[in-house]
PDB file of C-alpha atoms in Angstrom:
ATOM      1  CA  UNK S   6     -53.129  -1.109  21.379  1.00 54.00           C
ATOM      2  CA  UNK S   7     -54.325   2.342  20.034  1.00 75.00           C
ATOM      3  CA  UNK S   8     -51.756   4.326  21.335  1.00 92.00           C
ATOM      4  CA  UNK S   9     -52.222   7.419  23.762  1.00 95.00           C
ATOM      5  CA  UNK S  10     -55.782   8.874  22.664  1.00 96.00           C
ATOM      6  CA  UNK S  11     -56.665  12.817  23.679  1.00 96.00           C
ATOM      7  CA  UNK S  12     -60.074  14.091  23.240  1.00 97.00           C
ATOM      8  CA  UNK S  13     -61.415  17.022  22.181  1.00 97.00           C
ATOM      9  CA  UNK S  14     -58.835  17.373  19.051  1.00 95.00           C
ATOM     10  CA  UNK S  15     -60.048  20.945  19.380  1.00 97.00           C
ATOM     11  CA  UNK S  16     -61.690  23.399  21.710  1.00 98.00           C
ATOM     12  CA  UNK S  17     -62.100  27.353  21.283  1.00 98.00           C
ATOM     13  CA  UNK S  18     -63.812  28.577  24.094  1.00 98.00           C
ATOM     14  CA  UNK S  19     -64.076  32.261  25.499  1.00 97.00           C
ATOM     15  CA  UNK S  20     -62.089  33.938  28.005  1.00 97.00           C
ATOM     16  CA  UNK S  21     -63.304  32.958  31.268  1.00 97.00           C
ATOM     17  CA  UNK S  22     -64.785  29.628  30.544  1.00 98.00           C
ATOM     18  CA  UNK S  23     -63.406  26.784  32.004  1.00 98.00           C
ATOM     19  CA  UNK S  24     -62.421  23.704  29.978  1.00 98.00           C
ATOM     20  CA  UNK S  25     -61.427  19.789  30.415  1.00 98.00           C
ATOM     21  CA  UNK S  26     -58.947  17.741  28.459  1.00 98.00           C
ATOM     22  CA  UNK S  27     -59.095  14.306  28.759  1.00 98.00           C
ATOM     23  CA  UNK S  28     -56.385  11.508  28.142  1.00 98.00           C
ATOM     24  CA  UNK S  29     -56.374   7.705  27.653  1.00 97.00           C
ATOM     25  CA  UNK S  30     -52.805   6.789  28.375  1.00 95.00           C
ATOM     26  CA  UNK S  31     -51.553   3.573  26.373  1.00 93.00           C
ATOM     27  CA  UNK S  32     -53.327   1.368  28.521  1.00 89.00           C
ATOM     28  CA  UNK S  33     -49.743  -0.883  30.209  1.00 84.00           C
ATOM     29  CA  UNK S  34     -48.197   2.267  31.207  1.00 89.00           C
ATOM     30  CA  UNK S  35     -48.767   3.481  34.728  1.00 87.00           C
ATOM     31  CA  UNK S  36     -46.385   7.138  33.881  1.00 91.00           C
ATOM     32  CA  UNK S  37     -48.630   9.806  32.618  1.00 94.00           C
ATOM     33  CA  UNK S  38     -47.781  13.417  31.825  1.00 95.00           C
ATOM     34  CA  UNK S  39     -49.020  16.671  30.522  1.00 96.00           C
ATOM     35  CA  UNK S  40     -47.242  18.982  28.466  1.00 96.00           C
ATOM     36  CA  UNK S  41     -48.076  22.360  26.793  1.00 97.00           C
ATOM     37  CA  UNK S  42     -46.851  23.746  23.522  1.00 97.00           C
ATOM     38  CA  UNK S  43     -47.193  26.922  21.947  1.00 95.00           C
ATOM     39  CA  UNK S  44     -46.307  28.132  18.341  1.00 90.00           C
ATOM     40  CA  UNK S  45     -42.977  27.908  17.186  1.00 88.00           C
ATOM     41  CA  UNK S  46     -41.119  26.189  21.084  1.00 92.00           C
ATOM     42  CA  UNK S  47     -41.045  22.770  22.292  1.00 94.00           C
ATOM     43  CA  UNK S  48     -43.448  21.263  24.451  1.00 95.00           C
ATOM     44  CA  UNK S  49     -43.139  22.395  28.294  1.00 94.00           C
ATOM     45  CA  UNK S  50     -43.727  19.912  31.154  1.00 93.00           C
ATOM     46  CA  UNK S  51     -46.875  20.669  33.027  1.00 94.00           C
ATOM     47  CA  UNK S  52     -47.294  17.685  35.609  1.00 94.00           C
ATOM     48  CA  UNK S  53     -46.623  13.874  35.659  1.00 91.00           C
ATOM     49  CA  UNK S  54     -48.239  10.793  37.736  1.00 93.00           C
ATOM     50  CA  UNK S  55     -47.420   7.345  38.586  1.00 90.00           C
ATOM     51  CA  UNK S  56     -50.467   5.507  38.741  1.00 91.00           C
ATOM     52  CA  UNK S  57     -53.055   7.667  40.821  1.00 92.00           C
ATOM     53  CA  UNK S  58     -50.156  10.068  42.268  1.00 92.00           C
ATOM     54  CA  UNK S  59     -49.508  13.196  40.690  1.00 92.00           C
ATOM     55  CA  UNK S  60     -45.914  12.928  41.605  1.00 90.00           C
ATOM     56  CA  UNK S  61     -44.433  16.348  40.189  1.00 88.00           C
ATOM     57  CA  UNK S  62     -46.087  19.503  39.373  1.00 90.00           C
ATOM     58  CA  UNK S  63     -43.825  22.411  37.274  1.00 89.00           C
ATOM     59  CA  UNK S  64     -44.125  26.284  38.352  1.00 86.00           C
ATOM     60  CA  UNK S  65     -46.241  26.882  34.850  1.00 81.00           C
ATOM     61  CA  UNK S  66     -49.034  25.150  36.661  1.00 85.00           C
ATOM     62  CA  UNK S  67     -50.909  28.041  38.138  1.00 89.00           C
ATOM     63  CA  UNK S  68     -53.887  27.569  40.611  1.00 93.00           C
ATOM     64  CA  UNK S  69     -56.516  27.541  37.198  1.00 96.00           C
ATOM     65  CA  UNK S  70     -54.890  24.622  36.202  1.00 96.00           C
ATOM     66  CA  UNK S  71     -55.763  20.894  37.783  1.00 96.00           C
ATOM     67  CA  UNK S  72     -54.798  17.611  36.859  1.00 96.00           C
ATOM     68  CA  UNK S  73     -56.269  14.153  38.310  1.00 96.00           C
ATOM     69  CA  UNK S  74     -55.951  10.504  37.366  1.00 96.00           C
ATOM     70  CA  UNK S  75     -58.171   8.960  39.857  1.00 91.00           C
ATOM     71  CA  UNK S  76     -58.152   4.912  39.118  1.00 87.00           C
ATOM     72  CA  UNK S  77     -54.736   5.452  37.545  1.00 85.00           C
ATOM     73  CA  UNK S  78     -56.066   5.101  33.884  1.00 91.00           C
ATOM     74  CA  UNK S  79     -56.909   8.096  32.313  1.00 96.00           C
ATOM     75  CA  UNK S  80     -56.285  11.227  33.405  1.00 97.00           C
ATOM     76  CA  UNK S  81     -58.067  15.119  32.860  1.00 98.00           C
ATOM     77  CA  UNK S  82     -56.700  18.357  32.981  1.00 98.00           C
ATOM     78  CA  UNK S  83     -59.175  20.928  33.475  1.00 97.00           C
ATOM     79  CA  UNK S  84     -58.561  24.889  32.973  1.00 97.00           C
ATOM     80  CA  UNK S  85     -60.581  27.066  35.017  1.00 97.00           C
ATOM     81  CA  UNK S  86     -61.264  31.065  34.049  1.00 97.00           C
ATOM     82  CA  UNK S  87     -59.528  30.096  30.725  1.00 97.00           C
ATOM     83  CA  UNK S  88     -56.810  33.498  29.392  1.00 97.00           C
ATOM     84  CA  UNK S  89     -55.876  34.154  25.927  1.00 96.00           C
ATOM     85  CA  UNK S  90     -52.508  33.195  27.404  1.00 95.00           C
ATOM     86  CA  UNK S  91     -53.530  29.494  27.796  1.00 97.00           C
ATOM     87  CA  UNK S  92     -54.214  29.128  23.960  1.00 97.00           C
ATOM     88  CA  UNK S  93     -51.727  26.078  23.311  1.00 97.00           C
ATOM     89  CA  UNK S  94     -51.455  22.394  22.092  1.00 97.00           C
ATOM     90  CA  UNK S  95     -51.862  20.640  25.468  1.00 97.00           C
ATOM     91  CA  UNK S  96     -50.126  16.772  24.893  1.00 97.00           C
ATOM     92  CA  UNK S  97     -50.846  13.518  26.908  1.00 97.00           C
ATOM     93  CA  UNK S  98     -47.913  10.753  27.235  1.00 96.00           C
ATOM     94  CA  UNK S  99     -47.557   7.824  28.624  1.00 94.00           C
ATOM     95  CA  UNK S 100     -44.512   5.705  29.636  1.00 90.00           C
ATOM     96  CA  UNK S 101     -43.682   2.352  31.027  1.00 81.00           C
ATOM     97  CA  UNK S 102     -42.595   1.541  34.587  1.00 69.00           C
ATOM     98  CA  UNK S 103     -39.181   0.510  35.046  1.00 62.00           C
ATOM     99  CA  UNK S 104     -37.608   2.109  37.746  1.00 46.00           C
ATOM    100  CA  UNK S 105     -35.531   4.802  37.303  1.00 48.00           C
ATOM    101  CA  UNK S 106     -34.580   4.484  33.081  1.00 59.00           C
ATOM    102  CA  UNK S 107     -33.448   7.115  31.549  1.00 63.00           C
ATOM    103  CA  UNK S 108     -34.734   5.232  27.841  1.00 76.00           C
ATOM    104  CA  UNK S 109     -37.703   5.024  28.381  1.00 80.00           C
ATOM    105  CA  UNK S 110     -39.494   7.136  25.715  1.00 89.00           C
ATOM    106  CA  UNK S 111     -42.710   9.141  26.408  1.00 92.00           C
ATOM    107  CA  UNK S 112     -45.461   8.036  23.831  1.00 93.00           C
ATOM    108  CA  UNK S 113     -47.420  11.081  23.153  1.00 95.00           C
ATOM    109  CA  UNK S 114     -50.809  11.345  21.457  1.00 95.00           C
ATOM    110  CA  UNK S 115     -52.310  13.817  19.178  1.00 93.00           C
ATOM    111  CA  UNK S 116     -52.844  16.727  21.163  1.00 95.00           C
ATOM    112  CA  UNK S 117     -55.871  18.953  22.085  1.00 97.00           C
ATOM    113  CA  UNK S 118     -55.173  22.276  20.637  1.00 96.00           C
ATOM    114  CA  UNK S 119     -56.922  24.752  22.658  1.00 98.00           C
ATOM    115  CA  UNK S 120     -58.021  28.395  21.814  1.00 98.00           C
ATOM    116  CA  UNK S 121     -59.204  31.010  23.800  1.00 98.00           C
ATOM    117  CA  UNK S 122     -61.278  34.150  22.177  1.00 96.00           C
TER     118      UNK S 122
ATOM    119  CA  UNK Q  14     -30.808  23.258  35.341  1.00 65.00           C
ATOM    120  CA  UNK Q  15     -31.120  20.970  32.678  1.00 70.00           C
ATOM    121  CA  UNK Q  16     -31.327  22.874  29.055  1.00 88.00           C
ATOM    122  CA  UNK Q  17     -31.639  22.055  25.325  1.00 93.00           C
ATOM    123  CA  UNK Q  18     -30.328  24.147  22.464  1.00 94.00           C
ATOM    124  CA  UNK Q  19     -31.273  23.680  19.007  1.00 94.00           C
ATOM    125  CA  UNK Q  20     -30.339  27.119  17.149  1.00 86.00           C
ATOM    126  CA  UNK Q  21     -30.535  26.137  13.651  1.00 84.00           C
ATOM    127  CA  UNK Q  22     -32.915  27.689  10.871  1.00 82.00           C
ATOM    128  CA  UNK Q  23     -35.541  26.146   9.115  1.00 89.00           C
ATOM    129  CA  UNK Q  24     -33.366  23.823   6.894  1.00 92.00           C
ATOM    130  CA  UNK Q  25     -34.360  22.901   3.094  1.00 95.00           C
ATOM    131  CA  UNK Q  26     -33.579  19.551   2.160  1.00 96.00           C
ATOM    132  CA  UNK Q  27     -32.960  17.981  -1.572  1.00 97.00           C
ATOM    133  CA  UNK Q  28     -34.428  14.592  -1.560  1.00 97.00           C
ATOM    134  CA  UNK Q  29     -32.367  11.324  -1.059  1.00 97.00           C
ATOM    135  CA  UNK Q  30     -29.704  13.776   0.640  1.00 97.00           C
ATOM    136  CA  UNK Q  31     -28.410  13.350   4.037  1.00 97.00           C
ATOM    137  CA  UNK Q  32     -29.418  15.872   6.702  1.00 96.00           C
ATOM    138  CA  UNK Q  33     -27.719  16.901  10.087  1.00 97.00           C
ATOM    139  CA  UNK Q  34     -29.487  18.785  13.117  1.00 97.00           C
ATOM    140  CA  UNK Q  35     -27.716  20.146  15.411  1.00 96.00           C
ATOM    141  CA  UNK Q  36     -28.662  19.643  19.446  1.00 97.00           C
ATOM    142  CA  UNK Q  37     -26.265  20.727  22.453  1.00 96.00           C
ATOM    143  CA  UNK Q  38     -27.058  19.980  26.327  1.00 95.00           C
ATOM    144  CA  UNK Q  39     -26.312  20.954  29.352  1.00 92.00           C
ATOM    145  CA  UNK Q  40     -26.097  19.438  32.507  1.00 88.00           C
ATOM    146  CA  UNK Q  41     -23.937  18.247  35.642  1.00 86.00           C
ATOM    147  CA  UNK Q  42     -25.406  14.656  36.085  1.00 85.00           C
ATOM    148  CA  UNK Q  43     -23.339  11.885  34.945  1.00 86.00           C
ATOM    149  CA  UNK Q  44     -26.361   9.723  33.942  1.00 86.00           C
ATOM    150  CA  UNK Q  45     -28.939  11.191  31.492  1.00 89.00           C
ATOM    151  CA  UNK Q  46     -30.903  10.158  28.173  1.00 91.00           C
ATOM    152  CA  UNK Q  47     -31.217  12.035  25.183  1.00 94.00           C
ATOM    153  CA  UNK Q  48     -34.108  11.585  22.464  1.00 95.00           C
ATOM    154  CA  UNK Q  49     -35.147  12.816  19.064  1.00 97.00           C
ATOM    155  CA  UNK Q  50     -38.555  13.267  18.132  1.00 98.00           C
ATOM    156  CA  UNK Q  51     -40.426  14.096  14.909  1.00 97.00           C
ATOM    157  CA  UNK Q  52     -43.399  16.241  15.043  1.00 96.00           C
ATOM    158  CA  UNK Q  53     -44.857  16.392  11.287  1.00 95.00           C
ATOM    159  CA  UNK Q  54     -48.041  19.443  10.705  1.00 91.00           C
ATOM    160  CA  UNK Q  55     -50.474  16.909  12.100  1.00 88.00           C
ATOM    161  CA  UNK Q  56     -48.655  17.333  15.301  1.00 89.00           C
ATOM    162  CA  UNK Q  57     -48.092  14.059  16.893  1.00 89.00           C
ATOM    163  CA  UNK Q  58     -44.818  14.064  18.687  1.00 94.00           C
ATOM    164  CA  UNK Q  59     -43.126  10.730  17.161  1.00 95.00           C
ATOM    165  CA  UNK Q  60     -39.784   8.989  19.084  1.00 95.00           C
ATOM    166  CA  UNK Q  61     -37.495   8.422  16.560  1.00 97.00           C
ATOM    167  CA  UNK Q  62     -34.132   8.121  18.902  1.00 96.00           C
ATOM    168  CA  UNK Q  63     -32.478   7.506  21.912  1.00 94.00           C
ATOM    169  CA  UNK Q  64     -29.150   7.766  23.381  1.00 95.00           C
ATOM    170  CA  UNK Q  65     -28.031   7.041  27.349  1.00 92.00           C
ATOM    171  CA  UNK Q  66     -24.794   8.649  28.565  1.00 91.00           C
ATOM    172  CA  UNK Q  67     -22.936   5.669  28.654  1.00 91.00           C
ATOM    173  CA  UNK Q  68     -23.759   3.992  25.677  1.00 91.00           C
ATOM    174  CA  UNK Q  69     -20.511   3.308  24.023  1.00 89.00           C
ATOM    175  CA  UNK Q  70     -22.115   2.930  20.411  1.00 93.00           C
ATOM    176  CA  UNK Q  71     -23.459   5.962  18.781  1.00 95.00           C
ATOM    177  CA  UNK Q  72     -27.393   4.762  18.336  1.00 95.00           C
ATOM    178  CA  UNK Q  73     -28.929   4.036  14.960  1.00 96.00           C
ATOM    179  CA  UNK Q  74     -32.579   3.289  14.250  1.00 96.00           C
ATOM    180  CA  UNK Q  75     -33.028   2.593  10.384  1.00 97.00           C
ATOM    181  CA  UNK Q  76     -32.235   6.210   8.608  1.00 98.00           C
ATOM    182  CA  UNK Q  77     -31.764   8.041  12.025  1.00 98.00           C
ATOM    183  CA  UNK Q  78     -28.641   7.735  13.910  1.00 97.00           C
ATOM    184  CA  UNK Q  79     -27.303  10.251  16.697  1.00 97.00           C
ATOM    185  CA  UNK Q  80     -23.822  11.970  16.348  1.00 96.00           C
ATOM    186  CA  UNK Q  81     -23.443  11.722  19.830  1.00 96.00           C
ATOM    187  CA  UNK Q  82     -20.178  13.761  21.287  1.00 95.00           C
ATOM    188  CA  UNK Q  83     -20.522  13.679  25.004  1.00 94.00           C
ATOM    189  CA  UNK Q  84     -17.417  15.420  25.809  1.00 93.00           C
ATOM    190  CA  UNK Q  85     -18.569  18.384  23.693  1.00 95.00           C
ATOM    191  CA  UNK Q  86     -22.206  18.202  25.093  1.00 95.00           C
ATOM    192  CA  UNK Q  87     -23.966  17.565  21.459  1.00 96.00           C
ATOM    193  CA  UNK Q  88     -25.898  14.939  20.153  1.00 97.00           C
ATOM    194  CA  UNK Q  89     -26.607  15.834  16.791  1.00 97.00           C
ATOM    195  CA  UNK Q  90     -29.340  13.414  14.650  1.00 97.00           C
ATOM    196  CA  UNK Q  91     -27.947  12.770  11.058  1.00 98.00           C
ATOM    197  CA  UNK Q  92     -31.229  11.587   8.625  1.00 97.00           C
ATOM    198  CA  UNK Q  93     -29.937   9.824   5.953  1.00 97.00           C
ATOM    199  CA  UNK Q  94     -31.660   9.441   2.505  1.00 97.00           C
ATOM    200  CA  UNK Q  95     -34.209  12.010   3.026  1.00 97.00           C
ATOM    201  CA  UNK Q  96     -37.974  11.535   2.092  1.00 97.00           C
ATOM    202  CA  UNK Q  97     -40.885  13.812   1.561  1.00 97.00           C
ATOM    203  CA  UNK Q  98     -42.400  12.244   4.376  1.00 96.00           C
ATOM    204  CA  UNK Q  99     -39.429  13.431   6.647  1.00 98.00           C
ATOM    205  CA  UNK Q 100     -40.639  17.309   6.460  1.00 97.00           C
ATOM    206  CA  UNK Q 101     -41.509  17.949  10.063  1.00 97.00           C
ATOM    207  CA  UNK Q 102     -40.403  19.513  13.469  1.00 97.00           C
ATOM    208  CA  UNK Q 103     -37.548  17.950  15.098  1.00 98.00           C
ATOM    209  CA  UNK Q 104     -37.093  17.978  18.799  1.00 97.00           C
ATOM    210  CA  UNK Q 105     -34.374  16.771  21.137  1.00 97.00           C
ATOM    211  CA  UNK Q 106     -34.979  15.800  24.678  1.00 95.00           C
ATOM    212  CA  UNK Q 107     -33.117  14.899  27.653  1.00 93.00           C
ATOM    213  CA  UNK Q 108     -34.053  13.191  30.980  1.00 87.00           C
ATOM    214  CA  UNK Q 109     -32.228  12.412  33.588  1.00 71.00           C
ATOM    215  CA  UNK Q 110     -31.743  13.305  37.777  1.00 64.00           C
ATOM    216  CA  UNK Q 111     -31.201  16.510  37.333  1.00 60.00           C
ATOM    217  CA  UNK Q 112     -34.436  17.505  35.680  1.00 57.00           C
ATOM    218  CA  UNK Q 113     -36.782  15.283  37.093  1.00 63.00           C
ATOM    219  CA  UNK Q 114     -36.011  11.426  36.676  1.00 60.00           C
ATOM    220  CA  UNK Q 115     -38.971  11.267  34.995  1.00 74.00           C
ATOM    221  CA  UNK Q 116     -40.051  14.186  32.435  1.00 83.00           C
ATOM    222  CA  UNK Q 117     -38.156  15.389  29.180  1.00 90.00           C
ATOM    223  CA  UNK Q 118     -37.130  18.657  28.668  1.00 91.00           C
ATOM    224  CA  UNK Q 119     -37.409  19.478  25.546  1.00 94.00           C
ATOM    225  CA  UNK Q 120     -35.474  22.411  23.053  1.00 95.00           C
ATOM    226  CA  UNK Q 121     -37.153  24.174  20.541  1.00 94.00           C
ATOM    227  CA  UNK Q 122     -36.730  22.157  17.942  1.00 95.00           C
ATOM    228  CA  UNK Q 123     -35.625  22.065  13.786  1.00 94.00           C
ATOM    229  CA  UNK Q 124     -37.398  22.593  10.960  1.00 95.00           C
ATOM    230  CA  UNK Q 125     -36.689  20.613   8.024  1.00 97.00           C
ATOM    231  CA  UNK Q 126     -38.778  20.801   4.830  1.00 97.00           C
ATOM    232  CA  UNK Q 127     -37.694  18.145   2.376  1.00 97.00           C
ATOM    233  CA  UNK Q 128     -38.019  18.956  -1.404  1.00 97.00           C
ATOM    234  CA  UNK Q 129     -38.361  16.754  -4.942  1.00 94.00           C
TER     235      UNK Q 129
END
């Protein structure tokens, strides 16, 4: 087990563009989530599935942003007309299924660290 | 709403010293979990912690273990015998009903920078 794996590490990309994320969730867990963090706060839910559902979606994802997971393996979040605003380290984590724990801990992986020129 | 508070400076550390970071919670729901995590300049978040609401035993997990106070809303992670490999971003989380039964919200975290 390789833990949760994000790819690209990095991105810079120009206003306007649109970018993809992708996210290889530890590969037992069925819970996947996305979470943005920018300099100096903590990271700030963006969306979470179970399995193939995208079960919960927070107000910071605008209409630019979509997320899929569609075999219920890895997932991609994809950034459309990209702002300066969206430069942030956007995390992946996965966590097991057991039915409503509260310890269950989110495994996250490395991060792709996005900016926008 | 479910929030975190972490309000302390950047702390400075003396090696092999104990070190205490402050986290205070709010929230109505009886049942809830509250984690640590370390995020060193790499920027992996790494689970160090966790406490549930009814635990009886403040948790312990080698050199981390969680001052938990529940009546006072704190749950404050004590790092004992500090290493140079401890200088890092230190978040605490908290799940539970309220927030989503699912997602951690997390506070802004603590930064500790351990010295020789």
């Amino acid at each position: 087990d390789t833990g949760v794996s994000q790819d690209p590490r990095h991105k810079i990309t120009k206003r306007g563009q649109n970018v993809t994320f992708r996210c290889d969730p530890i590969s037992e867990h069925n819970r996947l989530y996305w979470y943005r963090q920018t300099l100096g706060q903590g990271p700030e839910f963006l969306t979470y599935f179970q399995n193939e559902a995208q079960l919960e979606k927070s107000r910071l994802l605008s209409d630019r942003f979509s997320a899929e997971r569609p075999k219920g393996s890895f997932s991609t979040l994809e950034i459309q007309r990209t702002e300066q605003g969206d430069s942030a380290m956007y995390l992946c984590a996965s966590s097991s299924t057991v039915a409503s724990a509260n310890n269950s801990p989110l495994h996250f992986g490395n991060g792709t660290r996005l900016t926008v020129t | 709403a479910q929030k975190i508070t972490q309000t302390q400076p950047g702390m400075f550390v003396q090696e092999k010293e104990a070190v205490t970071l402050d986290c205070t919670y709010d929230t109505s729901d009886p049942s809830y979990g509250l984690f640590w995590y370390k995020q060193p300049s790499s920027g992996e978040m790494i689970f160090l912690i966790y406490q549930g609401s009814y635990d009886q035993q403040n948790a312990t997990e080698g050199r981390y273990s969680l001052n938990f106070q529940k009546a006072r809303k704190s749950a404050n992670l004590v790092i004992s015998a500090s290493q140079l490999g401890d200088s890092a971003m230190y978040f605490c989380a908290m799940r539970g009903p309220q927030g989503g039964n699912n997602r951690l919200a997390f506070g802004k975290g603590n930064q500790v920078v351990v010295i020789p």
